[in-house]
XYZ file of C-alpha atoms in Angstrom:
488
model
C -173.713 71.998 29.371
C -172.168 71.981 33.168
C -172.943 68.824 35.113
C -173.726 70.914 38.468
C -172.896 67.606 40.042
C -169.108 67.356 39.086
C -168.118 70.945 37.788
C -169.012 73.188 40.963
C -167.503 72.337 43.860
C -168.647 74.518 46.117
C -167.951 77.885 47.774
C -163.942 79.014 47.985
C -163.425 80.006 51.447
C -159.778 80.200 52.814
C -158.261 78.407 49.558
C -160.570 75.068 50.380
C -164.044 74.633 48.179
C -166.864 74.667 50.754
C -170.526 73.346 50.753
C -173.216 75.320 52.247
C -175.577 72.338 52.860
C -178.258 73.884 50.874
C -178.098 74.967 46.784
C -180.260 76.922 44.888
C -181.093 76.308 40.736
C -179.161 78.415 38.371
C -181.298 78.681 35.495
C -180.535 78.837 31.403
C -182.693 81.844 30.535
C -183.010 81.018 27.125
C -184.826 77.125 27.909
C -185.944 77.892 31.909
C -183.944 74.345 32.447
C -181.684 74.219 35.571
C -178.094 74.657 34.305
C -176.504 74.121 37.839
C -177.196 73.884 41.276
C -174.957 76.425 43.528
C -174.293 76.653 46.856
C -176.894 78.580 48.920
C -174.730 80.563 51.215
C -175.677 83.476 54.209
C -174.109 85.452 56.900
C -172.070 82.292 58.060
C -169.931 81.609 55.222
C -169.865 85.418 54.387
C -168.346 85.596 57.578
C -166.076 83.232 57.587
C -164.946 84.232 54.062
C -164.518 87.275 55.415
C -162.176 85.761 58.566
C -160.446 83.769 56.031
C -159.480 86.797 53.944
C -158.537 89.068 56.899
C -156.213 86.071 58.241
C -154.445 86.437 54.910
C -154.341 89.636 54.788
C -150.800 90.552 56.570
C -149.136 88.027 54.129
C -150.459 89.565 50.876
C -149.974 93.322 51.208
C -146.487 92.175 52.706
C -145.652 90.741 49.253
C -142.754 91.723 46.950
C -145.160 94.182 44.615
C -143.765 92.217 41.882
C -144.952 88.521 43.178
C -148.721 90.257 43.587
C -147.985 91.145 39.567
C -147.197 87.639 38.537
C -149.742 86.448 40.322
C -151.886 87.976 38.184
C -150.235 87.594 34.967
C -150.424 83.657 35.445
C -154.539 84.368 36.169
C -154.375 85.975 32.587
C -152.995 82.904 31.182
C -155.125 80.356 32.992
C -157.976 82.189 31.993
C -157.327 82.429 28.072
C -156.621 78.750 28.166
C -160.259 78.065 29.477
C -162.142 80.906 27.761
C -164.192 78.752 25.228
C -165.346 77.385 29.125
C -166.315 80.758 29.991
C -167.802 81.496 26.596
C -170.188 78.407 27.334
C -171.041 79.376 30.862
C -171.819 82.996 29.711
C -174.438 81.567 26.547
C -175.942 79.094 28.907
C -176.142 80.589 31.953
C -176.469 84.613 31.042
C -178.067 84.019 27.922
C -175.569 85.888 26.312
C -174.826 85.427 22.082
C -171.931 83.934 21.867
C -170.057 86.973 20.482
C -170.641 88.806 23.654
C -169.000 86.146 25.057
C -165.790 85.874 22.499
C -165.659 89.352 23.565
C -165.695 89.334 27.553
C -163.162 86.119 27.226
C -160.854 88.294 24.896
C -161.222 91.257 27.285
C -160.743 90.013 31.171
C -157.267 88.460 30.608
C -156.450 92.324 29.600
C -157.850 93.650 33.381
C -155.688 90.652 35.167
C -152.390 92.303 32.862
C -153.812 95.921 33.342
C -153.566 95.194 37.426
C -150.238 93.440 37.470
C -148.952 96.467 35.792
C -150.209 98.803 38.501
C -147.482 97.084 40.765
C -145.259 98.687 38.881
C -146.085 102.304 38.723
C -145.312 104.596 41.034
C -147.686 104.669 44.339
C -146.084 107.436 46.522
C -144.981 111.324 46.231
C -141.996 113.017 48.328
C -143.134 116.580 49.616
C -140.757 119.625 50.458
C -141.061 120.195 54.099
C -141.130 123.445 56.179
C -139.083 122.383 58.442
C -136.485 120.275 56.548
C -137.910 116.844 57.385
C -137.951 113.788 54.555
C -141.973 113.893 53.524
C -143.179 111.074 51.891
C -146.912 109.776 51.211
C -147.711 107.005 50.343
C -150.616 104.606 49.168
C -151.517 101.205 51.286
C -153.718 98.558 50.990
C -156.892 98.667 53.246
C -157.605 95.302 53.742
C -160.368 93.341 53.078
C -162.961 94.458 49.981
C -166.185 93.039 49.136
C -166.716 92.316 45.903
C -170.450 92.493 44.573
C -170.719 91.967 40.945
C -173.708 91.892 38.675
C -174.934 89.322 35.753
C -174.885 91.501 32.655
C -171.469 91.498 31.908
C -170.427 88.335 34.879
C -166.401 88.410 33.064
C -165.315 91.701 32.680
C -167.206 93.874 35.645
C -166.033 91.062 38.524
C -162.749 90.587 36.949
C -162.500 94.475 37.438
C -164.167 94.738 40.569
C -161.371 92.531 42.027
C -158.270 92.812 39.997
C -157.109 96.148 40.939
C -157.683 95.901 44.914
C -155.811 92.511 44.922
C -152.629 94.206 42.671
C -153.199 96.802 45.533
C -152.318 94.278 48.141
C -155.925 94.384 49.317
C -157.706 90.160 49.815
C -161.225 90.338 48.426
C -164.262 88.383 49.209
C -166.280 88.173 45.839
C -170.427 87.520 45.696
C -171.865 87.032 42.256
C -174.774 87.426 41.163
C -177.479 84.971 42.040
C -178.379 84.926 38.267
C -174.907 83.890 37.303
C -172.826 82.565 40.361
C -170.395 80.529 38.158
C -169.205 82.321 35.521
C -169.221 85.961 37.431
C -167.951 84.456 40.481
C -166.975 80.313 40.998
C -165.276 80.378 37.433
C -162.768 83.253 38.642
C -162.357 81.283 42.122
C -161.031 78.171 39.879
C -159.287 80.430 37.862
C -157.422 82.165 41.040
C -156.521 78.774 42.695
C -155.028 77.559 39.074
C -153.248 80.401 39.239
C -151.760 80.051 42.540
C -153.146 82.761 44.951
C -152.687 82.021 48.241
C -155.157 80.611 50.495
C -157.679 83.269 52.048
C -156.614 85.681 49.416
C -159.604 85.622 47.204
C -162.713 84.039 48.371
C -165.983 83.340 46.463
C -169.750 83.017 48.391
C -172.618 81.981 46.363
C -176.819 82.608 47.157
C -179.932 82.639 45.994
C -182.084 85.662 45.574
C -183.871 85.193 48.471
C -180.907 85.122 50.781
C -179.067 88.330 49.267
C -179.905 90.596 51.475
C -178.546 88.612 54.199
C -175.193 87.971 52.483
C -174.612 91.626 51.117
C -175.776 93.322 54.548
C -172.518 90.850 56.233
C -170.298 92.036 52.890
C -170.957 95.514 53.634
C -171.260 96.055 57.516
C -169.308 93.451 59.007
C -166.750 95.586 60.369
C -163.282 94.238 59.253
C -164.827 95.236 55.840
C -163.053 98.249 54.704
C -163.795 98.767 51.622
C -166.870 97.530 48.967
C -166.957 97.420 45.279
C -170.530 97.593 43.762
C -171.502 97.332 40.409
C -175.492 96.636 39.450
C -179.124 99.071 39.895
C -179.107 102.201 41.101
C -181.675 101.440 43.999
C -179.186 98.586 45.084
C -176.297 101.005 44.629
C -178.260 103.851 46.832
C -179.055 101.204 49.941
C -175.401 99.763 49.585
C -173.454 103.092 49.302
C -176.023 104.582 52.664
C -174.731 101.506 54.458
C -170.895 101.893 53.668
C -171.384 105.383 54.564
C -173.029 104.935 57.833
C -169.650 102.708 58.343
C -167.549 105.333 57.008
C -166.459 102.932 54.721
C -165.173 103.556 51.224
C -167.289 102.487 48.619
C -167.094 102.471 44.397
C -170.518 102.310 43.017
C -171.063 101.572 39.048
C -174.726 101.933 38.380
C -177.317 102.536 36.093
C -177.330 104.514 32.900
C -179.769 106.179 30.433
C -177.674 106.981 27.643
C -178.114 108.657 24.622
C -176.353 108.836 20.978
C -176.296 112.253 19.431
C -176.370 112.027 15.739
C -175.959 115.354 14.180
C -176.897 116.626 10.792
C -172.791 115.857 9.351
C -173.033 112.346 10.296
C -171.474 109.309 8.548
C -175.054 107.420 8.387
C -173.447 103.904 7.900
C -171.513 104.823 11.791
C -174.356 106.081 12.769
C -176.812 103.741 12.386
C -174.079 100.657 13.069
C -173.480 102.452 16.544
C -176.976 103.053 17.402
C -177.728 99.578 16.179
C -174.653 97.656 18.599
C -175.425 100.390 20.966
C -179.051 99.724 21.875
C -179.356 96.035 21.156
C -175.796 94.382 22.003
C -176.719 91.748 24.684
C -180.304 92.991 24.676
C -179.310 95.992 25.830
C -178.699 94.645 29.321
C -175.518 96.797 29.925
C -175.430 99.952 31.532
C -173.794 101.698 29.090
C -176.215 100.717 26.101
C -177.844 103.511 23.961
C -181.386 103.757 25.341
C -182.189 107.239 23.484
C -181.198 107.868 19.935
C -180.969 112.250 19.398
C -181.275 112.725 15.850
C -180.914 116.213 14.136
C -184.230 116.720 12.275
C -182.921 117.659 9.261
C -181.583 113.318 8.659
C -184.128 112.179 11.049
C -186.421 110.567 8.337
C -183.197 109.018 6.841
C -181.659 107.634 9.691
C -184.950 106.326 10.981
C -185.168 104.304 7.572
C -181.804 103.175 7.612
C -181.714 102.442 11.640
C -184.978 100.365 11.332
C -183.144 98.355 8.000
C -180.175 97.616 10.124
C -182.179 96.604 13.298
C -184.630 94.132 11.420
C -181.522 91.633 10.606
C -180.667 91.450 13.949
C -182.181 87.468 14.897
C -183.973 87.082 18.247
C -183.916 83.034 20.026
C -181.623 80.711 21.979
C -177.950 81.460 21.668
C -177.162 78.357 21.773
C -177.448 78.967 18.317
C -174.548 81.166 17.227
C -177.126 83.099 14.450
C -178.879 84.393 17.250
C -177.501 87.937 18.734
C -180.652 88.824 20.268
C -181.022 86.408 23.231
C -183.270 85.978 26.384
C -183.099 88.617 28.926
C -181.972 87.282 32.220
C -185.134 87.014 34.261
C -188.867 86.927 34.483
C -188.556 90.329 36.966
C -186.869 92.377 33.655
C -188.952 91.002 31.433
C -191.792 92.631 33.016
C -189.761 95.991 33.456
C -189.228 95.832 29.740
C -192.912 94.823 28.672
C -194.634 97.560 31.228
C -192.309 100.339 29.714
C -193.009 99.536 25.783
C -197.010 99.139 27.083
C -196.576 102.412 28.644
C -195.309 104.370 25.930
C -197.726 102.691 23.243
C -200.820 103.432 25.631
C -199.385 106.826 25.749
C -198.815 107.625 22.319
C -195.598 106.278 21.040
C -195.375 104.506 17.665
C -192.995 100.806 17.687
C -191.436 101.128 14.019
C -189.896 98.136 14.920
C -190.780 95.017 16.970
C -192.445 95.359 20.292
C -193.578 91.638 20.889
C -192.641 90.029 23.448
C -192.689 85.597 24.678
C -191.031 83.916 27.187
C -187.910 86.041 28.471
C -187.279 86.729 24.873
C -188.181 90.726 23.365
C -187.320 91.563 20.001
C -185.463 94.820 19.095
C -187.944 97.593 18.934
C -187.478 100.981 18.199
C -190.160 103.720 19.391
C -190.874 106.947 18.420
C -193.088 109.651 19.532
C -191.375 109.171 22.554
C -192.412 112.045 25.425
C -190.915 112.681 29.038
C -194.559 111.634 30.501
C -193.268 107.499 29.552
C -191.182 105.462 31.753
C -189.346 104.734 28.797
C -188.381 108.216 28.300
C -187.448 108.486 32.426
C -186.409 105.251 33.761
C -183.220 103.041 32.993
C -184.736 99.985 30.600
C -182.033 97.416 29.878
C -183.598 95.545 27.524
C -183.757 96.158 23.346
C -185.716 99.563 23.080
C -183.996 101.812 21.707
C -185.990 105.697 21.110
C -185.245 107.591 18.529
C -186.487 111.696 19.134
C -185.975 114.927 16.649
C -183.346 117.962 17.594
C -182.848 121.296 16.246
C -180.266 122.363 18.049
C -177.198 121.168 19.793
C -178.539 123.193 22.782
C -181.576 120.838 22.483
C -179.475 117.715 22.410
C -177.666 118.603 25.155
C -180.743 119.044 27.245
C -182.506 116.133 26.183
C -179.114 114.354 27.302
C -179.174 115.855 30.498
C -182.843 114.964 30.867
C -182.489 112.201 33.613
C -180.954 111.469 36.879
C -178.820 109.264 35.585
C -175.106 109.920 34.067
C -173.280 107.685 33.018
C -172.049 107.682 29.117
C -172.725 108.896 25.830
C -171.707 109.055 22.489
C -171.900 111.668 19.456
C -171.293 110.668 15.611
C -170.397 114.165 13.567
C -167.461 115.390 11.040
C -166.742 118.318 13.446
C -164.609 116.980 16.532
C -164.242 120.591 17.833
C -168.054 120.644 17.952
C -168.367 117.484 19.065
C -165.734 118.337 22.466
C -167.572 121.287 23.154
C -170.707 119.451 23.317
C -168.958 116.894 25.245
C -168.200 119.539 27.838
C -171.918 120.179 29.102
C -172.966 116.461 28.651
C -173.709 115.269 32.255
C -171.911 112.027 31.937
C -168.749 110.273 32.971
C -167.845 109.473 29.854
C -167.941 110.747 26.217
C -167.199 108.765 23.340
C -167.251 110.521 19.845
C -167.657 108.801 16.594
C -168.328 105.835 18.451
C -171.210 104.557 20.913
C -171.914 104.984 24.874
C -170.606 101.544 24.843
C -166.911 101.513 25.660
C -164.423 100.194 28.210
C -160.812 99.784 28.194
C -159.002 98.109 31.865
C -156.992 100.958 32.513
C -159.303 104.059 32.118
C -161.737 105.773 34.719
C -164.878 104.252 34.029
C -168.059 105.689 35.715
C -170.551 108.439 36.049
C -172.194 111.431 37.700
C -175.104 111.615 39.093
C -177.279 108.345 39.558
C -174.807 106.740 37.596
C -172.305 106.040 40.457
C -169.515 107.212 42.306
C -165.630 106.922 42.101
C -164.095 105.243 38.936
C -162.933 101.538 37.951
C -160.152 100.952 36.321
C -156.171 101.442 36.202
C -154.567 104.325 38.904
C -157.880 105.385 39.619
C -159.056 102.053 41.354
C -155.558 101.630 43.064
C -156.086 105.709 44.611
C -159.915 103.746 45.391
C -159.106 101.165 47.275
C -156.080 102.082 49.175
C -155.452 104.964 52.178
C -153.140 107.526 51.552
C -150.414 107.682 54.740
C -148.269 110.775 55.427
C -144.665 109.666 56.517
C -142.021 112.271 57.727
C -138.765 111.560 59.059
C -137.126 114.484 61.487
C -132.833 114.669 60.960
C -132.912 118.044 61.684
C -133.950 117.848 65.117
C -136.594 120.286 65.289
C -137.096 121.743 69.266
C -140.281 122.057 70.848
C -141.714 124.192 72.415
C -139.609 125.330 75.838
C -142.571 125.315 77.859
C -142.369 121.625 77.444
């Protein structure tokens, strides 16, 4: 377990590790025991992080595109040599099993490579001109981008919240969540100065919950700020992306999901039920991608129910410490009671738990409700915990609406034998993202990830994160001469 006292050193402002004078307790969710104690931070060091990274600004996006690239490429290699570190950070302090965290450890070394390679792809156009002029455009960092990243998934959403800017010659000032400020945010800061970044580059500022506002409103409206990088709740998202608008700042906003897995009559039951099964209940279903509804064609509905329930009931709930246990605590009192009121709500209302439904301490066992109706929160409103509904089709028209039945929009997935039924489904899905054969949870480094709707706007991820967070410039150079106007 992290000795708080020798293994965080502080904020990393301007390449130096800085105390705030204050810390607040960063807390094991599976025990309640104080893991670390963090530096409580505010407008002051967001503003001078800020300072720090605009002073190092010039220097960066001046850089050989290829130095920015190796850059990164040694952060890929400092980080796989202390991934079993960031495995224990994520089990202890996000509660995550420690698969999850094999798998984020595996995965963020791929974003740093993914974002060294985007040095190396092409990043302007020529244009014919009218009038015989050279017409070029091309793409150029903004400056600096703050960096807000959630707990859920602390390694790979801030490692691609960052990555891409920095390759784009942008300096970033990072704030992790208050639930895990070390291993979504310090860890990378120890991981950047291993690797060499300059000072004032990359900067990391720490707070407690009570003190976010403060911090984020300096992160988002402090005007050398030009662009932000969001990724958390859609009401966060909503108050965050009004701000960087009233700025006319660019923003890219990840947010919520309520996704569903369309299982049609055709189905491969064993893919069905494994996806539905990793789908809903990987990490508790605290990601935003996770299968919260479950569309079943009627006609294997019984079956799948059976076999879904079968699969589900193996699946051990407790401390991951202990690597049996998949099923850990969710991440705070507050979503514990988000979870609890919804399963209440739909029980009170009618619904039928075929599986689990109890609830101690932060932990809730997978449950699976039917009966489900649009009158329940559960039906409506983003959960993020292990419920997973399952609900009857007859159609693929009905599937489709029962999709498309909720602000949000951010993934989905469809398990059938017919691909060419399967894409035109896809087509009138409301989502971002599509994933056949396969669940709503997916990711690669280089892809556009993100949604319609409440589920975000712009896209993470490879050329589309580079076009993000830099400003296109129109260059022309005149040989021809071309007169003006006499007049003048």
């Amino acid at each position: 377990m992290l000795d708080s006292h020798t293994q965080i050193k502080g904020m990393f402002v301007g390449g130096n590790w800085v105390s705030s004078g204050t810390t607040f307790d960063d807390i094991n969710p599976s025990t309640g025991a104080i893991w670390a104690q963090v530096p409580d931070g505010g407008r002051a060091e967001a503003r001078d992080a800020i300072a720090a990274a605009q002073a190092a600004f010039p220097a960066w996006a001046g850089l050989h595109f290829q130095e920015r690239a190796r850059i990164l490429l040694r952060a890929a290699d400092v980080w796989e040599a202390r991934k079993m570190d960031y495995v224990a950070a994520a089990q202890a302090e996000g509660g995550g099993w420690f698969g999850k965290g094999m798998f984020e450890a595996g995965y963020v070394p791929e974003v740093f490579r993914a974002a060294a390679a985007m040095c190396y792809n092409a990043v302007g156009e020529m244009l014919p001109s009218q009038h015989g002029k050279v017409s070029m455009v091309e793409r150029v960092p903004m400056g600096v981008i703050s960096v807000i990243s959630p707990w859920n998934m602390p390694g790979i959403l801030t490692a691609r919240g960052f990555a891409f800017p920095l390759a784009a010659g942008n300096t970033i000032v990072l704030k992790p969540s208050e639930d895990t400020p070390y291993a979504g945010g310090l860890f990378f800061a120890e991981v950047m100065e291993a690797a060499g970044i300059p000072k004032g580059v990359f900067n990391v500022v720490t707070c407690s919950r009570e003190r976010v506002a403060e911090m984020g409103d300096e992160l988002v409206e402090n005007p050398v700020v030009k662009g932000i990088s969001f990724t958390g709740s859609t009401p966060v998202g909503r108050q965050i992306a009004a701000k960087a608008g009233a700025h006319l700042k660019k923003a890219c906003v990840e947010l919520g999901g309520k996704d569903s897995l369309i299982v049609l009559e055709d189905a491969d039951m064993e893919r069905a039920t494994s996806a539905a099964s990793f789908g809903s209940f990987m990490h508790q279903g605290q990601i935003c991608m996770s299968v919260e509804k479950v569309l079943v064609h009627e006609s294997i509905y019984a079956d799948f129910l059976r076999q879904f329930v079968a699969r589900a009931a193996k699946l051990k709930t407790g401390d991951t410490a202990d690597k049996g246990n998949v099923i850990g605590p969710l991440i705070n009192d507050r979503q514990v009671e988000r979870v609890k009121f919804q399963i209440e709500d739909a029980l009170a209302k009618g619904a039928k738990a075929v599986l689990g439904g109890r609830v101690w301490g932060r932990f809730v066992e997978p449950t699976i409700l039917t009966n489900v109706t649009p009158d329940m929160a559960v039906w409506q409103d983003e959960t993020f915990g292990p419920v997973a509904v399952v609900v009857p089709f007859r159609s693929d028209a009905e599937a489709i609406a029962l999709n498309n039945d909720t602000e949000y929009g951010l993934s989905s997935g469809i398990i059938t034998a017919d691909e060419n039924r399967a894409l035109a489904m896809s087509r009138k899905l409301e989502t971002g993202m599509c994933h056949v054969n396969c669940s709503s949870v997916n990711d690669e480094p280089h892809v556009p990830f993100g949604g319609s709707k409440a589920s975000g706007v712009g896209r993470h991820g490879g050329k589309w994160s580079m076009e993000t967070f830099t400003e296109t410039r129109w260059i022309t150079l005149d040989r021809g001469g071309r007169p003006f106007p006499p007049v003048f």
